[in-house]
PDB file of C-alpha atoms and ligand atoms in Angstrom:
ATOM      1  CA  MET A   1      14.191   6.229  41.570  1.00 58.00           C
ATOM      2  CA  GLU A   2      15.027   6.807  37.516  1.00 72.00           C
ATOM      3  CA  ASP A   3      11.711   8.362  36.479  1.00 95.00           C
ATOM      4  CA  ILE A   4      11.646   6.441  33.420  1.00 97.00           C
ATOM      5  CA  ALA A   5       9.018   7.750  31.741  1.00 97.00           C
ATOM      6  CA  SER A   6      10.321  11.442  31.710  1.00 98.00           C
ATOM      7  CA  ASN A   7      13.300  10.245  30.541  1.00 98.00           C
ATOM      8  CA  ILE A   8      11.803   8.546  27.943  1.00 98.00           C
ATOM      9  CA  GLN A   9       9.958  11.838  27.487  1.00 98.00           C
ATOM     10  CA  ARG A  10      13.743  14.057  27.541  1.00 98.00           C
ATOM     11  CA  VAL A  11      15.337  12.151  25.341  1.00 98.00           C
ATOM     12  CA  ARG A  12      12.637  11.783  22.563  1.00 98.00           C
ATOM     13  CA  GLU A  13      12.493  15.205  22.558  1.00 98.00           C
ATOM     14  CA  ARG A  14      16.284  15.309  22.491  1.00 98.00           C
ATOM     15  CA  ILE A  15      16.080  12.955  19.418  1.00 98.00           C
ATOM     16  CA  GLY A  16      12.980  15.277  18.050  1.00 98.00           C
ATOM     17  CA  ARG A  17      16.122  18.096  18.001  1.00 98.00           C
ATOM     18  CA  ALA A  18      18.506  16.708  16.929  1.00 98.00           C
ATOM     19  CA  ALA A  19      16.338  14.920  13.262  1.00 98.00           C
ATOM     20  CA  SER A  20      15.202  18.335  12.291  1.00 98.00           C
ATOM     21  CA  ALA A  21      18.866  20.308  13.171  1.00 98.00           C
ATOM     22  CA  CYS A  22      20.026  18.341   9.676  1.00 97.00           C
ATOM     23  CA  GLY A  23      16.402  18.563   7.750  1.00 98.00           C
ATOM     24  CA  ARG A  24      15.327  14.609   9.113  1.00 98.00           C
ATOM     25  CA  SER A  25      11.952  13.181  10.117  1.00 97.00           C
ATOM     26  CA  GLU A  26      11.553  12.102  13.768  1.00 96.00           C
ATOM     27  CA  SER A  27       9.713   9.326  12.345  1.00 97.00           C
ATOM     28  CA  GLU A  28      13.128   7.602  11.088  1.00 97.00           C
ATOM     29  CA  ILE A  29      14.867   6.999  13.385  1.00 98.00           C
ATOM     30  CA  THR A  30      13.407   4.169  16.062  1.00 98.00           C
ATOM     31  CA  LEU A  31      14.438   4.653  20.022  1.00 98.00           C
ATOM     32  CA  VAL A  32      16.295   1.119  20.650  1.00 98.00           C
ATOM     33  CA  ALA A  33      15.545   0.979  24.562  1.00 98.00           C
ATOM     34  CA  VAL A  34      19.059  -1.161  26.501  1.00 98.00           C
ATOM     35  CA  THR A  35      17.824  -2.855  29.499  1.00 98.00           C
ATOM     36  CA  LYS A  36      20.847  -5.019  30.107  1.00 97.00           C
ATOM     37  CA  THR A  37      20.784  -5.414  34.220  1.00 96.00           C
ATOM     38  CA  PHE A  38      17.643  -3.108  34.505  1.00 97.00           C
ATOM     39  CA  SER A  39      14.283  -5.404  36.024  1.00 96.00           C
ATOM     40  CA  VAL A  40      11.315  -6.332  34.662  1.00 97.00           C
ATOM     41  CA  ALA A  41       9.982  -3.744  36.520  1.00 97.00           C
ATOM     42  CA  MET A  42      12.043  -1.310  35.344  1.00 97.00           C
ATOM     43  CA  ILE A  43      11.566  -2.667  31.650  1.00 98.00           C
ATOM     44  CA  SER A  44       7.224  -2.248  32.346  1.00 98.00           C
ATOM     45  CA  GLU A  45       8.354   1.119  32.941  1.00 98.00           C
ATOM     46  CA  ALA A  46       9.553   2.437  29.720  1.00 98.00           C
ATOM     47  CA  ILE A  47       6.676  -0.490  28.101  1.00 98.00           C
ATOM     48  CA  VAL A  48       3.841   1.567  29.674  1.00 97.00           C
ATOM     49  CA  ALA A  49       5.374   5.204  28.434  1.00 97.00           C
ATOM     50  CA  GLY A  50       5.123   3.627  24.669  1.00 97.00           C
ATOM     51  CA  LEU A  51       8.600   2.265  23.943  1.00 98.00           C
ATOM     52  CA  ILE A  52       8.353  -1.732  21.710  1.00 98.00           C
ATOM     53  CA  HIS A  53      11.923  -1.490  20.864  1.00 98.00           C
ATOM     54  CA  LEU A  54      13.966  -3.369  23.655  1.00 98.00           C
ATOM     55  CA  GLY A  55      17.851  -3.976  23.465  1.00 98.00           C
ATOM     56  CA  GLU A  56      19.335  -6.861  25.254  1.00 98.00           C
ATOM     57  CA  ASN A  57      22.383  -7.334  25.130  1.00 96.00           C
ATOM     58  CA  ARG A  58      22.862 -11.634  26.310  1.00 97.00           C
ATOM     59  CA  VAL A  59      20.661 -14.240  25.147  1.00 97.00           C
ATOM     60  CA  GLN A  60      21.898 -15.243  28.624  1.00 96.00           C
ATOM     61  CA  GLU A  61      20.261 -12.081  30.708  1.00 96.00           C
ATOM     62  CA  ALA A  62      17.294 -11.829  28.251  1.00 98.00           C
ATOM     63  CA  GLU A  63      15.945 -15.085  28.137  1.00 97.00           C
ATOM     64  CA  ALA A  64      13.432 -14.938  32.058  1.00 96.00           C
ATOM     65  CA  LYS A  65      12.928 -10.617  30.735  1.00 97.00           C
ATOM     66  CA  ILE A  66      12.193 -11.408  27.485  1.00 98.00           C
ATOM     67  CA  ARG A  67      10.003 -14.167  28.861  1.00 96.00           C
ATOM     68  CA  SER A  68       8.139 -13.012  30.856  1.00 97.00           C
ATOM     69  CA  PHE A  69       6.815 -10.349  28.786  1.00 97.00           C
ATOM     70  CA  SER A  70       5.528 -12.917  26.072  1.00 94.00           C
ATOM     71  CA  GLY A  71       1.926 -11.552  26.429  1.00 94.00           C
ATOM     72  CA  ARG A  72       3.342  -8.618  24.006  1.00 95.00           C
ATOM     73  CA  ALA A  73       3.022 -10.007  20.889  1.00 94.00           C
ATOM     74  CA  ASP A  74       3.632  -6.030  19.312  1.00 97.00           C
ATOM     75  CA  LEU A  75       7.262  -5.459  21.365  1.00 98.00           C
ATOM     76  CA  GLU A  76      10.258  -6.099  19.378  1.00 98.00           C
ATOM     77  CA  TRP A  77      13.921  -7.736  21.693  1.00 98.00           C
ATOM     78  CA  HIS A  78      16.972  -6.316  19.767  1.00 98.00           C
ATOM     79  CA  LEU A  79      20.216  -8.110  20.663  1.00 98.00           C
ATOM     80  CA  VAL A  80      22.512  -6.222  20.639  1.00 98.00           C
ATOM     81  CA  GLY A  81      25.837  -7.346  21.730  1.00 96.00           C
ATOM     82  CA  HIS A  82      28.344 -10.162  20.473  1.00 96.00           C
ATOM     83  CA  LEU A  83      26.364 -13.902  20.085  1.00 97.00           C
ATOM     84  CA  GLN A  84      28.187 -16.812  20.373  1.00 96.00           C
ATOM     85  CA  SER A  85      26.716 -18.652  17.253  1.00 95.00           C
ATOM     86  CA  ASN A  86      26.029 -22.014  20.129  1.00 96.00           C
ATOM     87  CA  LYS A  87      23.250 -19.577  21.082  1.00 97.00           C
ATOM     88  CA  ALA A  88      22.212 -18.582  18.303  1.00 98.00           C
ATOM     89  CA  ARG A  89      19.350 -21.725  18.187  1.00 98.00           C
ATOM     90  CA  ARG A  90      17.872 -19.151  21.553  1.00 98.00           C
ATOM     91  CA  ALA A  91      18.077 -16.489  19.809  1.00 98.00           C
ATOM     92  CA  VAL A  92      16.112 -16.709  17.086  1.00 98.00           C
ATOM     93  CA  GLU A  93      13.302 -18.285  19.315  1.00 97.00           C
ATOM     94  CA  LEU A  94      13.600 -14.642  22.001  1.00 97.00           C
ATOM     95  CA  PHE A  95      14.499 -12.348  19.334  1.00 98.00           C
ATOM     96  CA  HIS A  96      13.318 -10.157  16.607  1.00 98.00           C
ATOM     97  CA  VAL A  97      16.309  -8.202  15.090  1.00 98.00           C
ATOM     98  CA  VAL A  98      20.110  -9.660  16.200  1.00 98.00           C
ATOM     99  CA  HIS A  99      22.421  -6.678  15.539  1.00 98.00           C
ATOM    100  CA  ALA A 100      25.772  -7.536  16.187  1.00 97.00           C
ATOM    101  CA  VAL A 101      26.384 -10.202  13.321  1.00 98.00           C
ATOM    102  CA  ASP A 102      29.994 -10.059  11.687  1.00 97.00           C
ATOM    103  CA  SER A 103      30.694 -13.861  11.075  1.00 97.00           C
ATOM    104  CA  VAL A 104      28.951 -17.089   7.871  1.00 97.00           C
ATOM    105  CA  LYS A 105      29.533 -19.152  10.359  1.00 97.00           C
ATOM    106  CA  LEU A 106      27.373 -16.802  13.164  1.00 98.00           C
ATOM    107  CA  GLY A 107      24.564 -16.477  10.124  1.00 98.00           C
ATOM    108  CA  ALA A 108      24.608 -20.141   9.261  1.00 98.00           C
ATOM    109  CA  LYS A 109      23.702 -21.338  12.343  1.00 98.00           C
ATOM    110  CA  LEU A 110      20.884 -18.572  12.704  1.00 98.00           C
ATOM    111  CA  SER A 111      19.773 -19.299   9.685  1.00 98.00           C
ATOM    112  CA  GLU A 112      20.031 -23.233  10.055  1.00 98.00           C
ATOM    113  CA  ALA A 113      17.521 -22.010  13.538  1.00 98.00           C
ATOM    114  CA  CYS A 114      15.877 -19.643  11.153  1.00 98.00           C
ATOM    115  CA  ILE A 115      14.703 -22.794   8.803  1.00 98.00           C
ATOM    116  CA  GLU A 116      14.549 -24.735  12.081  1.00 97.00           C
ATOM    117  CA  THR A 117      12.332 -22.941  13.863  1.00 97.00           C
ATOM    118  CA  GLY A 118       9.663 -21.281  10.913  1.00 97.00           C
ATOM    119  CA  LYS A 119      11.332 -18.108  12.020  1.00 97.00           C
ATOM    120  CA  SER A 120      12.351 -15.393  10.008  1.00 96.00           C
ATOM    121  CA  LEU A 121      14.823 -12.854  12.016  1.00 98.00           C
ATOM    122  CA  SER A 122      15.872  -9.279  11.158  1.00 98.00           C
ATOM    123  CA  VAL A 123      19.714  -9.052  10.795  1.00 98.00           C
ATOM    124  CA  LEU A 124      22.190  -6.155  10.632  1.00 98.00           C
ATOM    125  CA  ILE A 125      26.528  -6.685  10.022  1.00 98.00           C
ATOM    126  CA  GLN A 126      28.744  -5.229  12.987  1.00 98.00           C
ATOM    127  CA  VAL A 127      31.026  -3.053  11.528  1.00 98.00           C
ATOM    128  CA  ASP A 128      34.238  -3.226  13.402  1.00 96.00           C
ATOM    129  CA  LEU A 129      35.837   0.905  12.647  1.00 95.00           C
ATOM    130  CA  GLY A 130      38.161   1.267  15.526  1.00 85.00           C
ATOM    131  CA  GLU A 131      41.411   1.900  14.904  1.00 73.00           C
ATOM    132  CA  GLU A 132      42.308  -0.848  16.710  1.00 76.00           C
ATOM    133  CA  PRO A 133      40.552  -3.983  15.864  1.00 74.00           C
ATOM    134  CA  THR A 134      38.216  -4.799  18.433  1.00 75.00           C
ATOM    135  CA  LYS A 135      37.366  -8.481  18.561  1.00 78.00           C
ATOM    136  CA  PHE A 136      34.064  -8.660  17.418  1.00 92.00           C
ATOM    137  CA  GLY A 137      32.945  -6.712  14.193  1.00 95.00           C
ATOM    138  CA  ALA A 138      33.561  -7.126  10.866  1.00 96.00           C
ATOM    139  CA  PRO A 139      36.648  -4.806   9.513  1.00 95.00           C
ATOM    140  CA  PRO A 140      35.264  -2.490   6.415  1.00 95.00           C
ATOM    141  CA  ASP A 141      36.707  -4.419   4.043  1.00 95.00           C
ATOM    142  CA  LEU A 142      35.518  -7.264   4.343  1.00 96.00           C
ATOM    143  CA  VAL A 143      31.779  -6.563   5.172  1.00 97.00           C
ATOM    144  CA  ARG A 144      30.331  -6.336   1.188  1.00 97.00           C
ATOM    145  CA  GLU A 145      31.272  -9.577   0.949  1.00 97.00           C
ATOM    146  CA  LEU A 146      30.156 -10.568   3.838  1.00 97.00           C
ATOM    147  CA  ALA A 147      26.302  -8.631   2.628  1.00 98.00           C
ATOM    148  CA  SER A 148      26.384 -11.315  -0.300  1.00 97.00           C
ATOM    149  CA  GLU A 149      26.639 -14.330   1.661  1.00 98.00           C
ATOM    150  CA  ILE A 150      24.696 -12.969   5.020  1.00 98.00           C
ATOM    151  CA  GLY A 151      21.837 -11.982   2.380  1.00 97.00           C
ATOM    152  CA  ARG A 152      21.889 -15.201   0.554  1.00 97.00           C
ATOM    153  CA  LEU A 153      20.878 -17.215   3.694  1.00 98.00           C
ATOM    154  CA  PRO A 154      17.079 -18.503   3.996  1.00 98.00           C
ATOM    155  CA  GLY A 155      15.134 -17.523   7.232  1.00 98.00           C
ATOM    156  CA  LEU A 156      17.354 -14.508   7.371  1.00 98.00           C
ATOM    157  CA  ARG A 157      16.710 -10.121   6.222  1.00 98.00           C
ATOM    158  CA  LEU A 158      19.806  -8.447   6.234  1.00 98.00           C
ATOM    159  CA  ASP A 159      18.460  -4.626   7.228  1.00 98.00           C
ATOM    160  CA  GLY A 160      21.633  -3.028   7.555  1.00 98.00           C
ATOM    161  CA  LEU A 161      24.840  -2.488   9.596  1.00 98.00           C
ATOM    162  CA  MET A 162      25.235  -1.532  12.495  1.00 98.00           C
ATOM    163  CA  THR A 163      29.069   0.078  14.398  1.00 98.00           C
ATOM    164  CA  ILE A 164      29.734   0.958  18.730  1.00 96.00           C
ATOM    165  CA  PRO A 165      32.488   3.285  18.509  1.00 94.00           C
ATOM    166  CA  PRO A 166      35.183   3.513  20.293  1.00 92.00           C
ATOM    167  CA  PHE A 167      34.859   5.418  22.942  1.00 91.00           C
ATOM    168  CA  PHE A 168      35.618   9.322  23.246  1.00 93.00           C
ATOM    169  CA  PRO A 169      34.651  11.536  26.908  1.00 94.00           C
ATOM    170  CA  ASP A 170      33.611  14.075  23.876  1.00 96.00           C
ATOM    171  CA  PRO A 171      31.049  12.117  21.642  1.00 95.00           C
ATOM    172  CA  ASP A 172      32.279  14.561  18.058  1.00 96.00           C
ATOM    173  CA  GLN A 173      35.153  12.277  18.583  1.00 96.00           C
ATOM    174  CA  THR A 174      32.957   9.763  17.394  1.00 96.00           C
ATOM    175  CA  ARG A 175      31.177  11.477  13.737  1.00 97.00           C
ATOM    176  CA  PRO A 176      34.157  10.183  12.131  1.00 97.00           C
ATOM    177  CA  PHE A 177      32.544   6.510  13.215  1.00 97.00           C
ATOM    178  CA  PHE A 178      29.420   7.236  12.031  1.00 98.00           C
ATOM    179  CA  ALA A 179      30.082   8.593   8.498  1.00 98.00           C
ATOM    180  CA  GLU A 180      32.082   6.241   7.435  1.00 98.00           C
ATOM    181  CA  LEU A 181      28.852   3.498   8.506  1.00 98.00           C
ATOM    182  CA  HIS A 182      26.933   5.492   6.927  1.00 98.00           C
ATOM    183  CA  GLU A 183      29.661   5.864   3.374  1.00 98.00           C
ATOM    184  CA  ILE A 184      29.290   2.063   3.324  1.00 98.00           C
ATOM    185  CA  ARG A 185      26.474   1.221   3.920  1.00 98.00           C
ATOM    186  CA  ASP A 186      25.131   4.003   0.269  1.00 98.00           C
ATOM    187  CA  ARG A 187      29.054   2.536  -1.011  1.00 98.00           C
ATOM    188  CA  LEU A 188      26.468  -0.977  -1.079  1.00 97.00           C
ATOM    189  CA  GLU A 189      23.399   0.106  -1.823  1.00 97.00           C
ATOM    190  CA  SER A 190      24.955   1.936  -5.132  1.00 97.00           C
ATOM    191  CA  GLU A 191      26.871  -0.960  -5.804  1.00 95.00           C
ATOM    192  CA  SER A 192      24.069  -3.239  -4.982  1.00 93.00           C
ATOM    193  CA  PRO A 193      20.879  -1.849  -4.328  1.00 95.00           C
ATOM    194  CA  GLY A 194      18.421  -3.280  -2.076  1.00 94.00           C
ATOM    195  CA  SER A 195      21.337  -5.793  -0.260  1.00 95.00           C
ATOM    196  CA  LEU A 196      20.655  -4.001   2.743  1.00 97.00           C
ATOM    197  CA  GLY A 197      16.471  -4.053   2.917  1.00 97.00           C
ATOM    198  CA  LYS A 198      15.774  -1.183   5.310  1.00 98.00           C
ATOM    199  CA  LYS A 199      19.886  -0.152   4.845  1.00 98.00           C
ATOM    200  CA  HIS A 200      19.627   0.803   8.435  1.00 98.00           C
ATOM    201  CA  LEU A 201      22.020   2.265  10.333  1.00 98.00           C
ATOM    202  CA  SER A 202      22.123   1.129  14.229  1.00 98.00           C
ATOM    203  CA  MET A 203      24.803   3.546  15.712  1.00 98.00           C
ATOM    204  CA  GLY A 204      24.451   5.711  18.664  1.00 98.00           C
ATOM    205  CA  MET A 205      24.165   5.957  22.190  1.00 98.00           C
ATOM    206  CA  SER A 206      23.176   7.619  25.584  1.00 98.00           C
ATOM    207  CA  HIS A 207      26.039   9.977  25.269  1.00 96.00           C
ATOM    208  CA  ASP A 208      26.738  10.857  21.309  1.00 97.00           C
ATOM    209  CA  PHE A 209      22.907   9.641  19.513  1.00 98.00           C
ATOM    210  CA  GLU A 210      22.849  12.752  18.634  1.00 98.00           C
ATOM    211  CA  ILE A 211      25.786  12.339  16.627  1.00 98.00           C
ATOM    212  CA  ALA A 212      25.471   9.856  15.567  1.00 98.00           C
ATOM    213  CA  ILE A 213      21.722  11.128  13.579  1.00 98.00           C
ATOM    214  CA  ALA A 214      22.871  14.071  12.559  1.00 98.00           C
ATOM    215  CA  GLU A 215      26.073  11.885  10.136  1.00 98.00           C
ATOM    216  CA  GLY A 216      22.724   9.115   9.366  1.00 98.00           C
ATOM    217  CA  ALA A 217      21.748   7.257  12.323  1.00 98.00           C
ATOM    218  CA  THR A 218      18.264   4.856  11.934  1.00 98.00           C
ATOM    219  CA  ILE A 219      18.477   3.823  15.318  1.00 99.00           C
ATOM    220  CA  VAL A 220      19.715   4.587  18.582  1.00 98.00           C
ATOM    221  CA  ARG A 221      20.367   2.292  21.786  1.00 98.00           C
ATOM    222  CA  ILE A 222      20.468   3.601  24.732  1.00 98.00           C
ATOM    223  CA  GLY A 223      20.416   2.357  28.361  1.00 98.00           C
ATOM    224  CA  THR A 224      21.409   4.829  30.826  1.00 98.00           C
ATOM    225  CA  ALA A 225      20.303   8.156  29.443  1.00 98.00           C
ATOM    226  CA  ILE A 226      16.404   5.474  29.951  1.00 98.00           C
ATOM    227  CA  PHE A 227      17.155   4.629  32.974  1.00 97.00           C
ATOM    228  CA  GLY A 228      20.163   5.460  34.799  1.00 96.00           C
ATOM    229  CA  SER A 229      23.029   4.481  35.860  1.00 94.00           C
ATOM    230  CA  ARG A 230      23.836   0.441  35.620  1.00 90.00           C
ATOM    231  CA  SER A 231      26.507   0.929  38.457  1.00 72.00           C
TER     232      SER A 231
HETATM  233  C1  PLP B   1      24.154  -0.935  26.540  1.00 64.05           C
HETATM  234  C2  PLP B   1      24.749  -0.926  25.147  1.00 64.05           C
HETATM  235  C3  PLP B   1      24.295   0.330  25.424  1.00 64.05           C
HETATM  236  C4  PLP B   1      23.311   1.264  25.588  1.00 64.05           C
HETATM  237  O1  PLP B   1      24.451   1.963  25.726  1.00 64.05           O
HETATM  238  P1  PLP B   1      23.778   3.179  27.128  1.00 64.05           P
HETATM  239  O2  PLP B   1      25.604   4.422  26.811  1.00 64.05           O
HETATM  240  O3  PLP B   1      24.120   3.019  28.608  1.00 64.05           O
HETATM  241  O4  PLP B   1      23.560   4.555  25.932  1.00 64.05           O
HETATM  242  C5  PLP B   1      23.947   0.389  23.309  1.00 64.05           C
HETATM  243  N1  PLP B   1      24.567  -0.666  21.903  1.00 64.05           N
HETATM  244  C6  PLP B   1      24.915  -1.793  22.928  1.00 64.05           C
HETATM  245  C7  PLP B   1      25.826  -2.402  21.820  1.00 64.05           C
HETATM  246  C8  PLP B   1      25.309  -1.938  24.667  1.00 64.05           C
HETATM  247  O5  PLP B   1      25.779  -3.447  24.815  1.00 64.05           O
END
């Protein structure tokens, strides 16, 4: 059995140390507990331990879980995984933040769903920084155009950027990817101030979040360090 409350305590301490090591405040960093594959009972433990930001990566899996916490209006649910356009409506009904918007088409679907449901949604643009293009995420040179188009869509608040770097056994090797996302954000903000809303950098997972914080992460997405292995 994982002791979820102590794991959260340890993760918080590590976030605090990583932040102060680079002169940042822990309060600038939002911890999103990624609950995919974990049970409602385990999620409840994390909530009891004080977490309110929870992340899932698939709409279908998230649906029943999120509904089971519908009495908790204070929770913020983050969709951290890839979203297909045909699930945009469900996503808008369930989530408060969508981290992986990577096309105008998906943005437009989300916007439409926001208008229909009277909701507003915070979105981040997923940027693909891998040496080899992966299936998901916008290439860096398209981010500016995407930001300007998504920024115009009613119902959506563009609040920053997100990335999932390639996996390296040595987390220090992810550093250049995190630094690059930071640079892309700063460039965009200096060209068109205010275009990225809260200017979030959603980057860093269980094995590399300290590096991500050193490189400016404002949201870290953490699963296994809190809930144990998913295998
Ligand atoms: C699963 C997942 C995480 C959490 O990963 P851990 O290594 O378990 O911390 C973060 N971000 C995304 C997009 C994920 O799918």
